[in-house]
PDB file of C-alpha atoms in Angstrom:
ATOM      1  CA  ASP A 152    -146.357  28.855 100.763  1.00  0.00           C
ATOM      2  CA  LEU A 153    -146.968  26.672 103.694  1.00  0.00           C
ATOM      3  CA  HIS A 154    -149.517  24.630 101.950  1.00  0.00           C
ATOM      4  CA  SER A 155    -147.481  23.561  99.155  1.00  0.00           C
ATOM      5  CA  PHE A 156    -144.568  22.420 100.933  1.00  0.00           C
ATOM      6  CA  PRO A 157    -146.183  18.762 102.111  1.00  0.00           C
ATOM      7  CA  THR A 158    -147.315  18.383  98.338  1.00  0.00           C
ATOM      8  CA  ARG A 159    -143.424  18.882  97.022  1.00  0.00           C
ATOM      9  CA  ARG A 160    -142.420  16.694  99.718  1.00  0.00           C
ATOM     10  CA  SER A 161    -144.787  13.810  98.888  1.00  0.00           C
ATOM     11  CA  SER A 162    -143.641  14.119  95.059  1.00  0.00           C
ATOM     12  CA  ASP A 163    -140.027  13.794  95.921  1.00  0.00           C
ATOM     13  CA  LEU A 164    -140.768  10.734  98.069  1.00  0.00           C
ATOM     14  CA  ARG A 165    -142.525   9.084  95.121  1.00  0.00           C
ATOM     15  CA  THR A 166    -139.541  10.040  92.950  1.00  0.00           C
ATOM     16  CA  SER A 167    -136.968   8.633  95.347  1.00  0.00           C
ATOM     17  CA  THR A 168    -139.059   5.421  95.732  1.00  0.00           C
ATOM     18  CA  LEU A 169    -139.321   4.908  91.950  1.00  0.00           C
ATOM     19  CA  LEU A 170    -135.521   5.398  91.272  1.00  0.00           C
ATOM     20  CA  ILE A 171    -134.614   2.962  94.067  1.00  0.00           C
ATOM     21  CA  ALA A 172    -137.214   0.743  92.643  1.00  0.00           C
ATOM     22  CA  LEU A 173    -135.332   0.963  89.142  1.00  0.00           C
ATOM     23  CA  VAL A 174    -132.153   0.193  90.876  1.00  0.00           C
ATOM     24  CA  LEU A 175    -133.039  -2.941  92.695  1.00  0.00           C
ATOM     25  CA  PHE A 176    -134.762  -4.094  89.177  1.00  0.00           C
ATOM     26  CA  PHE A 177    -131.429  -3.542  87.410  1.00  0.00           C
ATOM     27  CA  LEU A 178    -129.283  -5.069  89.966  1.00  0.00           C
ATOM     28  CA  SER A 179    -131.252  -8.210  90.308  1.00  0.00           C
ATOM     29  CA  GLY A 180    -131.425  -8.607  86.522  1.00  0.00           C
ATOM     30  CA  VAL A 181    -127.285  -8.314  86.538  1.00  0.00           C
ATOM     31  CA  VAL A 182    -127.289 -11.046  89.395  1.00  0.00           C
ATOM     32  CA  MET A 183    -129.672 -13.314  87.533  1.00  0.00           C
ATOM     33  CA  ALA A 184    -127.489 -12.673  84.319  1.00  0.00           C
ATOM     34  CA  THR A 185    -124.250 -13.728  86.215  1.00  0.00           C
ATOM     35  CA  GLU A 186    -125.698 -16.827  87.660  1.00  0.00           C
ATOM     36  CA  LYS A 187    -127.047 -17.698  84.184  1.00  0.00           C
ATOM     37  CA  ASN A 188    -123.239 -17.324  82.766  1.00  0.00           C
ATOM     38  CA  ASN A 189    -121.965 -19.284  85.588  1.00  0.00           C
ATOM     39  CA  THR A 190    -124.158 -22.288  85.499  1.00  0.00           C
ATOM     40  CA  ASN A 191    -124.594 -22.729  81.690  1.00  0.00           C
ATOM     41  CA  PRO A 192    -121.952 -24.694  80.123  1.00  0.00           C
ATOM     42  CA  SER A 193    -119.286 -23.311  77.834  1.00  0.00           C
ATOM     43  CA  LEU A 194    -119.578 -26.274  75.510  1.00  0.00           C
ATOM     44  CA  THR A 195    -122.316 -28.100  73.876  1.00  0.00           C
ATOM     45  CA  ILE A 196    -122.881 -31.798  73.927  1.00  0.00           C
ATOM     46  CA  SER A 197    -122.040 -32.086  70.327  1.00  0.00           C
ATOM     47  CA  GLN A 198    -118.991 -30.194  70.673  1.00  0.00           C
ATOM     48  CA  TYR A 199    -117.764 -32.280  73.503  1.00  0.00           C
ATOM     49  CA  GLN A 200    -118.620 -35.200  71.551  1.00  0.00           C
ATOM     50  CA  ALA A 201    -116.362 -34.098  68.882  1.00  0.00           C
ATOM     51  CA  PHE A 202    -113.376 -33.463  71.300  1.00  0.00           C
ATOM     52  CA  LEU A 203    -113.784 -36.869  72.788  1.00  0.00           C
ATOM     53  CA  ALA A 204    -113.852 -38.508  69.127  1.00  0.00           C
ATOM     54  CA  LYS A 205    -110.420 -36.856  68.599  1.00  0.00           C
ATOM     55  CA  GLU A 206    -108.967 -37.365  72.196  1.00  0.00           C
ATOM     56  CA  SER A 207    -110.389 -40.303  73.483  1.00  0.00           C
ATOM     57  CA  PRO A 208    -112.802 -42.454  71.754  1.00  0.00           C
ATOM     58  CA  LYS A 209    -112.845 -44.854  74.717  1.00  0.00           C
ATOM     59  CA  ASP A 210    -114.425 -42.015  76.875  1.00  0.00           C
ATOM     60  CA  LEU A 211    -116.426 -41.129  74.078  1.00  0.00           C
ATOM     61  CA  THR A 212    -118.510 -44.399  74.387  1.00  0.00           C
ATOM     62  CA  GLN A 213    -118.765 -43.814  78.188  1.00  0.00           C
ATOM     63  CA  PHE A 214    -119.908 -40.291  77.756  1.00  0.00           C
ATOM     64  CA  ASN A 215    -122.449 -41.373  75.250  1.00  0.00           C
ATOM     65  CA  LYS A 216    -124.029 -43.868  77.547  1.00  0.00           C
ATOM     66  CA  LEU A 217    -124.872 -40.679  80.081  1.00  0.00           C
ATOM     67  CA  SER A 218    -128.468 -39.846  80.182  1.00  0.00           C
ATOM     68  CA  GLN A 219    -129.531 -36.677  78.392  1.00  0.00           C
ATOM     69  CA  SER A 220    -129.637 -34.945  81.904  1.00  0.00           C
ATOM     70  CA  ASP A 221    -126.419 -36.474  83.127  1.00  0.00           C
ATOM     71  CA  LYS A 222    -124.547 -34.890  80.159  1.00  0.00           C
ATOM     72  CA  GLU A 223    -125.792 -31.557  80.736  1.00  0.00           C
ATOM     73  CA  THR A 224    -124.865 -32.039  84.637  1.00  0.00           C
ATOM     74  CA  PHE A 225    -121.504 -33.092  83.315  1.00  0.00           C
ATOM     75  CA  LEU A 226    -120.803 -30.101  80.989  1.00  0.00           C
ATOM     76  CA  GLN A 227    -121.726 -27.852  83.716  1.00  0.00           C
ATOM     77  CA  LEU A 228    -119.318 -29.517  86.375  1.00  0.00           C
ATOM     78  CA  LEU A 229    -116.515 -29.589  83.455  1.00  0.00           C
ATOM     79  CA  SER A 230    -117.238 -25.750  82.745  1.00  0.00           C
ATOM     80  CA  ASN A 231    -117.181 -24.668  86.353  1.00  0.00           C
ATOM     81  CA  PRO A 232    -113.684 -23.498  87.859  1.00  0.00           C
ATOM     82  CA  ASP A 233    -114.795 -24.558  91.277  1.00  0.00           C
ATOM     83  CA  THR A 234    -114.648 -28.155  90.170  1.00  0.00           C
ATOM     84  CA  TYR A 235    -111.114 -27.971  89.802  1.00  0.00           C
ATOM     85  CA  LEU A 236    -110.055 -25.034  92.300  1.00  0.00           C
ATOM     86  CA  ASN A 237    -112.264 -26.155  94.975  1.00  0.00           C
ATOM     87  CA  PRO A 238    -113.473 -29.709  94.475  1.00  0.00           C
ATOM     88  CA  PRO A 239    -116.761 -30.086  96.603  1.00  0.00           C
ATOM     89  CA  SER A 240    -116.290 -33.140  98.970  1.00  0.00           C
ATOM     90  CA  GLN A 241    -120.181 -33.887  99.243  1.00  0.00           C
ATOM     91  CA  ASN A 242    -120.859 -33.880  95.458  1.00  0.00           C
ATOM     92  CA  PRO A 243    -121.188 -37.563  94.573  1.00  0.00           C
ATOM     93  CA  ASP A 244    -120.842 -36.581  90.611  1.00  0.00           C
ATOM     94  CA  ILE A 245    -117.311 -35.526  91.347  1.00  0.00           C
ATOM     95  CA  VAL A 246    -114.756 -38.020  92.838  1.00  0.00           C
ATOM     96  CA  VAL A 247    -111.003 -36.923  93.522  1.00  0.00           C
ATOM     97  CA  SER A 248    -108.549 -39.640  94.365  1.00  0.00           C
ATOM     98  CA  ASP A 249    -104.937 -40.307  95.320  1.00  0.00           C
ATOM     99  CA  TYR A 250    -102.867 -43.539  95.120  1.00  0.00           C
ATOM    100  CA  SER A 251     -99.485 -44.648  94.875  1.00  0.00           C
ATOM    101  CA  GLU A 252     -98.322 -47.985  94.116  1.00  0.00           C
ATOM    102  CA  ALA A 253     -94.966 -50.046  93.278  1.00  0.00           C
ATOM    103  CA  VAL A 254     -94.005 -51.101  89.496  1.00  0.00           C
ATOM    104  CA  SER A 255     -92.343 -54.479  89.435  1.00  0.00           C
ATOM    105  CA  SER A 256     -88.922 -54.753  89.069  1.00  0.00           C
ATOM    106  CA  ALA A 257     -87.619 -56.588  85.785  1.00  0.00           C
ATOM    107  CA  PRO A 258     -87.391 -60.570  86.401  1.00  0.00           C
ATOM    108  CA  SER A 259     -83.702 -60.676  85.862  1.00  0.00           C
ATOM    109  CA  LEU A 260     -83.225 -58.425  88.696  1.00  0.00           C
ATOM    110  CA  LEU A 261     -85.560 -60.152  90.841  1.00  0.00           C
ATOM    111  CA  LYS A 262     -83.709 -63.748  90.424  1.00  0.00           C
ATOM    112  CA  LYS A 263     -80.479 -62.022  91.446  1.00  0.00           C
ATOM    113  CA  SER A 264     -79.262 -62.464  95.192  1.00  0.00           C
ATOM    114  CA  LYS A 265     -80.296 -60.514  98.103  1.00  0.00           C
ATOM    115  CA  ALA A 266     -76.749 -58.838  97.752  1.00  0.00           C
ATOM    116  CA  SER A 267     -77.614 -57.460  94.500  1.00  0.00           C
ATOM    117  CA  THR A 268     -78.872 -54.057  93.700  1.00  0.00           C
ATOM    118  CA  ILE A 269     -82.375 -53.792  92.633  1.00  0.00           C
ATOM    119  CA  VAL A 270     -84.102 -50.937  90.983  1.00  0.00           C
ATOM    120  CA  ARG A 271     -87.493 -50.212  92.450  1.00  0.00           C
ATOM    121  CA  ARG A 272     -90.208 -48.121  90.812  1.00  0.00           C
ATOM    122  CA  THR A 273     -93.028 -46.284  92.362  1.00  0.00           C
ATOM    123  CA  SER A 274     -95.605 -44.098  91.128  1.00  0.00           C
ATOM    124  CA  ALA A 275     -98.212 -41.782  92.465  1.00  0.00           C
ATOM    125  CA  THR A 276    -101.464 -40.909  90.664  1.00  0.00           C
ATOM    126  CA  HIS A 277    -103.885 -38.105  91.244  1.00  0.00           C
ATOM    127  CA  SER A 278    -107.175 -38.724  89.284  1.00  0.00           C
ATOM    128  CA  MET A 279    -110.505 -36.638  88.974  1.00  0.00           C
ATOM    129  CA  LYS A 280    -113.772 -38.316  87.696  1.00  0.00           C
ATOM    130  CA  ILE A 281    -116.925 -36.496  86.786  1.00  0.00           C
ATOM    131  CA  LYS A 282    -119.972 -38.974  86.302  1.00  0.00           C
ATOM    132  CA  GLY A 283    -117.709 -41.726  86.305  1.00  0.00           C
ATOM    133  CA  ILE A 284    -115.432 -40.226  83.716  1.00  0.00           C
ATOM    134  CA  THR A 285    -111.844 -39.682  84.510  1.00  0.00           C
ATOM    135  CA  THR A 286    -111.272 -36.130  83.177  1.00  0.00           C
ATOM    136  CA  LEU A 287    -107.833 -35.141  84.525  1.00  0.00           C
ATOM    137  CA  GLN A 288    -105.214 -37.158  85.774  1.00  0.00           C
ATOM    138  CA  TYR A 289    -101.431 -36.311  87.089  1.00  0.00           C
ATOM    139  CA  ARG A 290     -98.666 -38.710  87.558  1.00  0.00           C
ATOM    140  CA  LEU A 291     -95.411 -38.780  89.655  1.00  0.00           C
ATOM    141  CA  GLU A 292     -92.715 -41.372  89.213  1.00  0.00           C
ATOM    142  CA  THR A 293     -89.538 -42.448  90.963  1.00  0.00           C
ATOM    143  CA  GLY A 294     -87.121 -45.059  90.031  1.00  0.00           C
ATOM    144  CA  TYR A 295     -84.453 -45.712  92.612  1.00  0.00           C
ATOM    145  CA  ARG A 296     -81.519 -48.403  93.710  1.00  0.00           C
ATOM    146  CA  VAL A 297     -81.672 -50.533  96.741  1.00  0.00           C
ATOM    147  CA  LYS A 298     -78.859 -52.879  98.223  1.00  0.00           C
ATOM    148  CA  ASN A 299     -79.059 -54.871 101.277  1.00  0.00           C
ATOM    149  CA  ASN A 300     -82.353 -53.069 102.078  1.00  0.00           C
ATOM    150  CA  ARG A 301     -80.740 -49.571 102.002  1.00  0.00           C
ATOM    151  CA  ILE A 302     -81.789 -47.133  99.429  1.00  0.00           C
ATOM    152  CA  ARG A 303     -78.210 -46.110  97.328  1.00  0.00           C
ATOM    153  CA  SER A 304     -79.196 -43.671  94.576  1.00  0.00           C
ATOM    154  CA  VAL A 305     -82.038 -42.090  92.617  1.00  0.00           C
ATOM    155  CA  VAL A 306     -82.271 -43.363  89.014  1.00  0.00           C
ATOM    156  CA  TYR A 307     -85.037 -41.134  87.693  1.00  0.00           C
ATOM    157  CA  THR A 308     -87.895 -38.820  88.466  1.00  0.00           C
ATOM    158  CA  ASN A 309     -90.876 -38.120  86.021  1.00  0.00           C
ATOM    159  CA  ALA A 310     -93.766 -35.976  85.997  1.00  0.00           C
ATOM    160  CA  TYR A 311     -96.462 -35.884  83.585  1.00  0.00           C
ATOM    161  CA  VAL A 312    -100.263 -35.086  82.971  1.00  0.00           C
ATOM    162  CA  VAL A 313    -101.658 -38.767  82.113  1.00  0.00           C
ATOM    163  CA  LYS A 314    -104.889 -37.307  80.781  1.00  0.00           C
ATOM    164  CA  ASN A 315    -107.059 -34.088  80.322  1.00  0.00           C
ATOM    165  CA  LEU A 316    -110.135 -34.410  78.851  1.00  0.00           C
ATOM    166  CA  ASN A 317    -111.362 -30.621  79.742  1.00  0.00           C
ATOM    167  CA  PRO A 318    -110.572 -28.385  76.357  1.00  0.00           C
ATOM    168  CA  LEU A 319    -110.990 -25.366  78.789  1.00  0.00           C
ATOM    169  CA  VAL A 320    -108.127 -26.505  80.958  1.00  0.00           C
ATOM    170  CA  GLN A 321    -104.436 -26.067  79.789  1.00  0.00           C
ATOM    171  CA  THR A 322    -101.818 -28.063  82.278  1.00  0.00           C
ATOM    172  CA  ASN A 323     -98.400 -29.131  82.156  1.00  0.00           C
ATOM    173  CA  PRO A 324     -95.720 -30.038  84.655  1.00  0.00           C
ATOM    174  CA  THR A 325     -93.236 -27.367  85.651  1.00  0.00           C
ATOM    175  CA  SER A 326     -90.760 -29.289  88.275  1.00  0.00           C
ATOM    176  CA  LYS A 327     -89.676 -32.538  89.817  1.00  0.00           C
ATOM    177  CA  SER A 328     -87.301 -33.699  92.028  1.00  0.00           C
ATOM    178  CA  SER A 329     -86.184 -36.303  94.369  1.00  0.00           C
ATOM    179  CA  TYR A 330     -83.681 -36.928  97.123  1.00  0.00           C
ATOM    180  CA  ILE A 331     -82.940 -39.446  99.821  1.00  0.00           C
ATOM    181  CA  SER A 332     -83.134 -39.090 103.615  1.00  0.00           C
ATOM    182  CA  GLY A 333     -83.624 -41.533 106.264  1.00  0.00           C
ATOM    183  CA  ASN A 334     -83.397 -44.575 103.838  1.00  0.00           C
ATOM    184  CA  LYS A 335     -86.375 -43.157 102.349  1.00  0.00           C
ATOM    185  CA  VAL A 336     -86.799 -41.244  98.638  1.00  0.00           C
ATOM    186  CA  TYR A 337     -88.804 -38.037  98.684  1.00  0.00           C
ATOM    187  CA  SER A 338     -90.145 -37.181  95.315  1.00  0.00           C
ATOM    188  CA  ARG A 339     -91.967 -33.638  94.504  1.00  0.00           C
ATOM    189  CA  ALA A 340     -93.490 -32.284  91.318  1.00  0.00           C
ATOM    190  CA  SER A 341     -95.665 -29.350  90.320  1.00  0.00           C
ATOM    191  CA  TYR A 342     -98.296 -28.709  87.546  1.00  0.00           C
ATOM    192  CA  PHE A 343     -99.162 -25.458  86.284  1.00  0.00           C
ATOM    193  CA  TYR A 344    -102.883 -25.107  85.202  1.00  0.00           C
ATOM    194  CA  LYS A 345    -105.122 -22.417  83.675  1.00  0.00           C
ATOM    195  CA  ILE A 346    -108.650 -22.600  83.226  1.00  0.00           C
ATOM    196  CA  GLY A 347    -110.730 -20.612  80.842  1.00  0.00           C
ATOM    197  CA  PRO A 348    -111.684 -18.024  79.921  1.00  0.00           C
ATOM    198  CA  ILE A 349    -115.219 -19.222  80.331  1.00  0.00           C
ATOM    199  CA  LYS A 350    -118.225 -17.599  79.539  1.00  0.00           C
ATOM    200  CA  GLY A 351    -118.882 -14.669  82.545  1.00  0.00           C
ATOM    201  CA  LEU A 352    -115.570 -15.546  83.990  1.00  0.00           C
ATOM    202  CA  SER A 353    -112.122 -14.659  83.643  1.00  0.00           C
ATOM    203  CA  VAL A 354    -108.949 -16.743  83.228  1.00  0.00           C
ATOM    204  CA  GLN A 355    -108.156 -18.835  86.501  1.00  0.00           C
ATOM    205  CA  VAL A 356    -104.557 -20.184  87.414  1.00  0.00           C
ATOM    206  CA  GLY A 357    -103.144 -22.012  90.031  1.00  0.00           C
ATOM    207  CA  THR A 358    -100.626 -25.102  90.748  1.00  0.00           C
ATOM    208  CA  MET A 359    -101.232 -28.670  91.473  1.00  0.00           C
ATOM    209  CA  TYR A 360     -98.416 -30.071  93.940  1.00  0.00           C
ATOM    210  CA  GLY A 361     -97.467 -33.578  94.398  1.00  0.00           C
ATOM    211  CA  ARG A 362     -95.437 -35.721  96.762  1.00  0.00           C
ATOM    212  CA  MET A 363     -94.556 -39.112  97.234  1.00  0.00           C
ATOM    213  CA  THR A 364     -92.367 -41.057  99.756  1.00  0.00           C
ATOM    214  CA  SER A 365     -90.750 -44.310  98.579  1.00  0.00           C
ATOM    215  CA  TYR A 366     -89.450 -46.989 100.916  1.00  0.00           C
ATOM    216  CA  PRO A 367     -86.533 -49.952 100.351  1.00  0.00           C
ATOM    217  CA  ASN A 368     -89.364 -52.519  99.854  1.00  0.00           C
ATOM    218  CA  GLY A 369     -90.906 -50.671  97.151  1.00  0.00           C
ATOM    219  CA  LYS A 370     -93.908 -49.336  98.758  1.00  0.00           C
ATOM    220  CA  SER A 371     -94.866 -45.787  98.861  1.00  0.00           C
ATOM    221  CA  THR A 372     -97.366 -42.880 100.184  1.00  0.00           C
ATOM    222  CA  SER A 373     -98.454 -39.798  98.361  1.00  0.00           C
ATOM    223  CA  HIS A 374    -100.453 -37.051  98.519  1.00  0.00           C
ATOM    224  CA  PHE A 375    -101.837 -34.038  95.901  1.00  0.00           C
ATOM    225  CA  TRP A 376    -102.778 -30.693  96.839  1.00  0.00           C
ATOM    226  CA  ARG A 377    -103.830 -27.456  94.725  1.00  0.00           C
ATOM    227  CA  ALA A 378    -102.834 -23.746  95.324  1.00  0.00           C
ATOM    228  CA  LYS A 379    -104.198 -20.549  93.882  1.00  0.00           C
TER     229      LYS A 379
END
């Protein structure tokens, strides 16, 4: 029947439009739920306060000084894997820094003549601060013997986690090494870390690498970086 064809076509079109609208509504709900899971912290303020009371009472005092809004922002950043995997350089609430320093030799060694062997000690530290609170800190240390301004041997190399105030992050040193070349000590370290699982996200794993170059005068330079 030629007169009935437009009616069936119009009905089919309305049905298709309704189905598309339902699909779009469902997808928008999924996206909103995902975004909500990604922004809501996995820790409550009271839970984190209890954690700090056990792990670092000094940092608990600093955390308690934050406003309610800053506490919530702190926990959102602490629970976000991107804070650790891809630290935002433009976010003033997150500060990442590397620094190296010379550790003073024993006074008895410094009193000896210039021809005597002196043990130099250097260290490199990587730190992350959220809202002014240091939440993660790695360190690489090296000791080496110097005589007549020449590096003779490596005494020790240490790599360890100084501080980890994120209960959602597990991290440990996995390797360390040092060697002498061109009258310099080249030290390396790696640290494995695992983040999560966090609400709405799977476990994230990666490696932090650190390197330090130490000189006969006890000075050093360093650099840390992440790799997924």
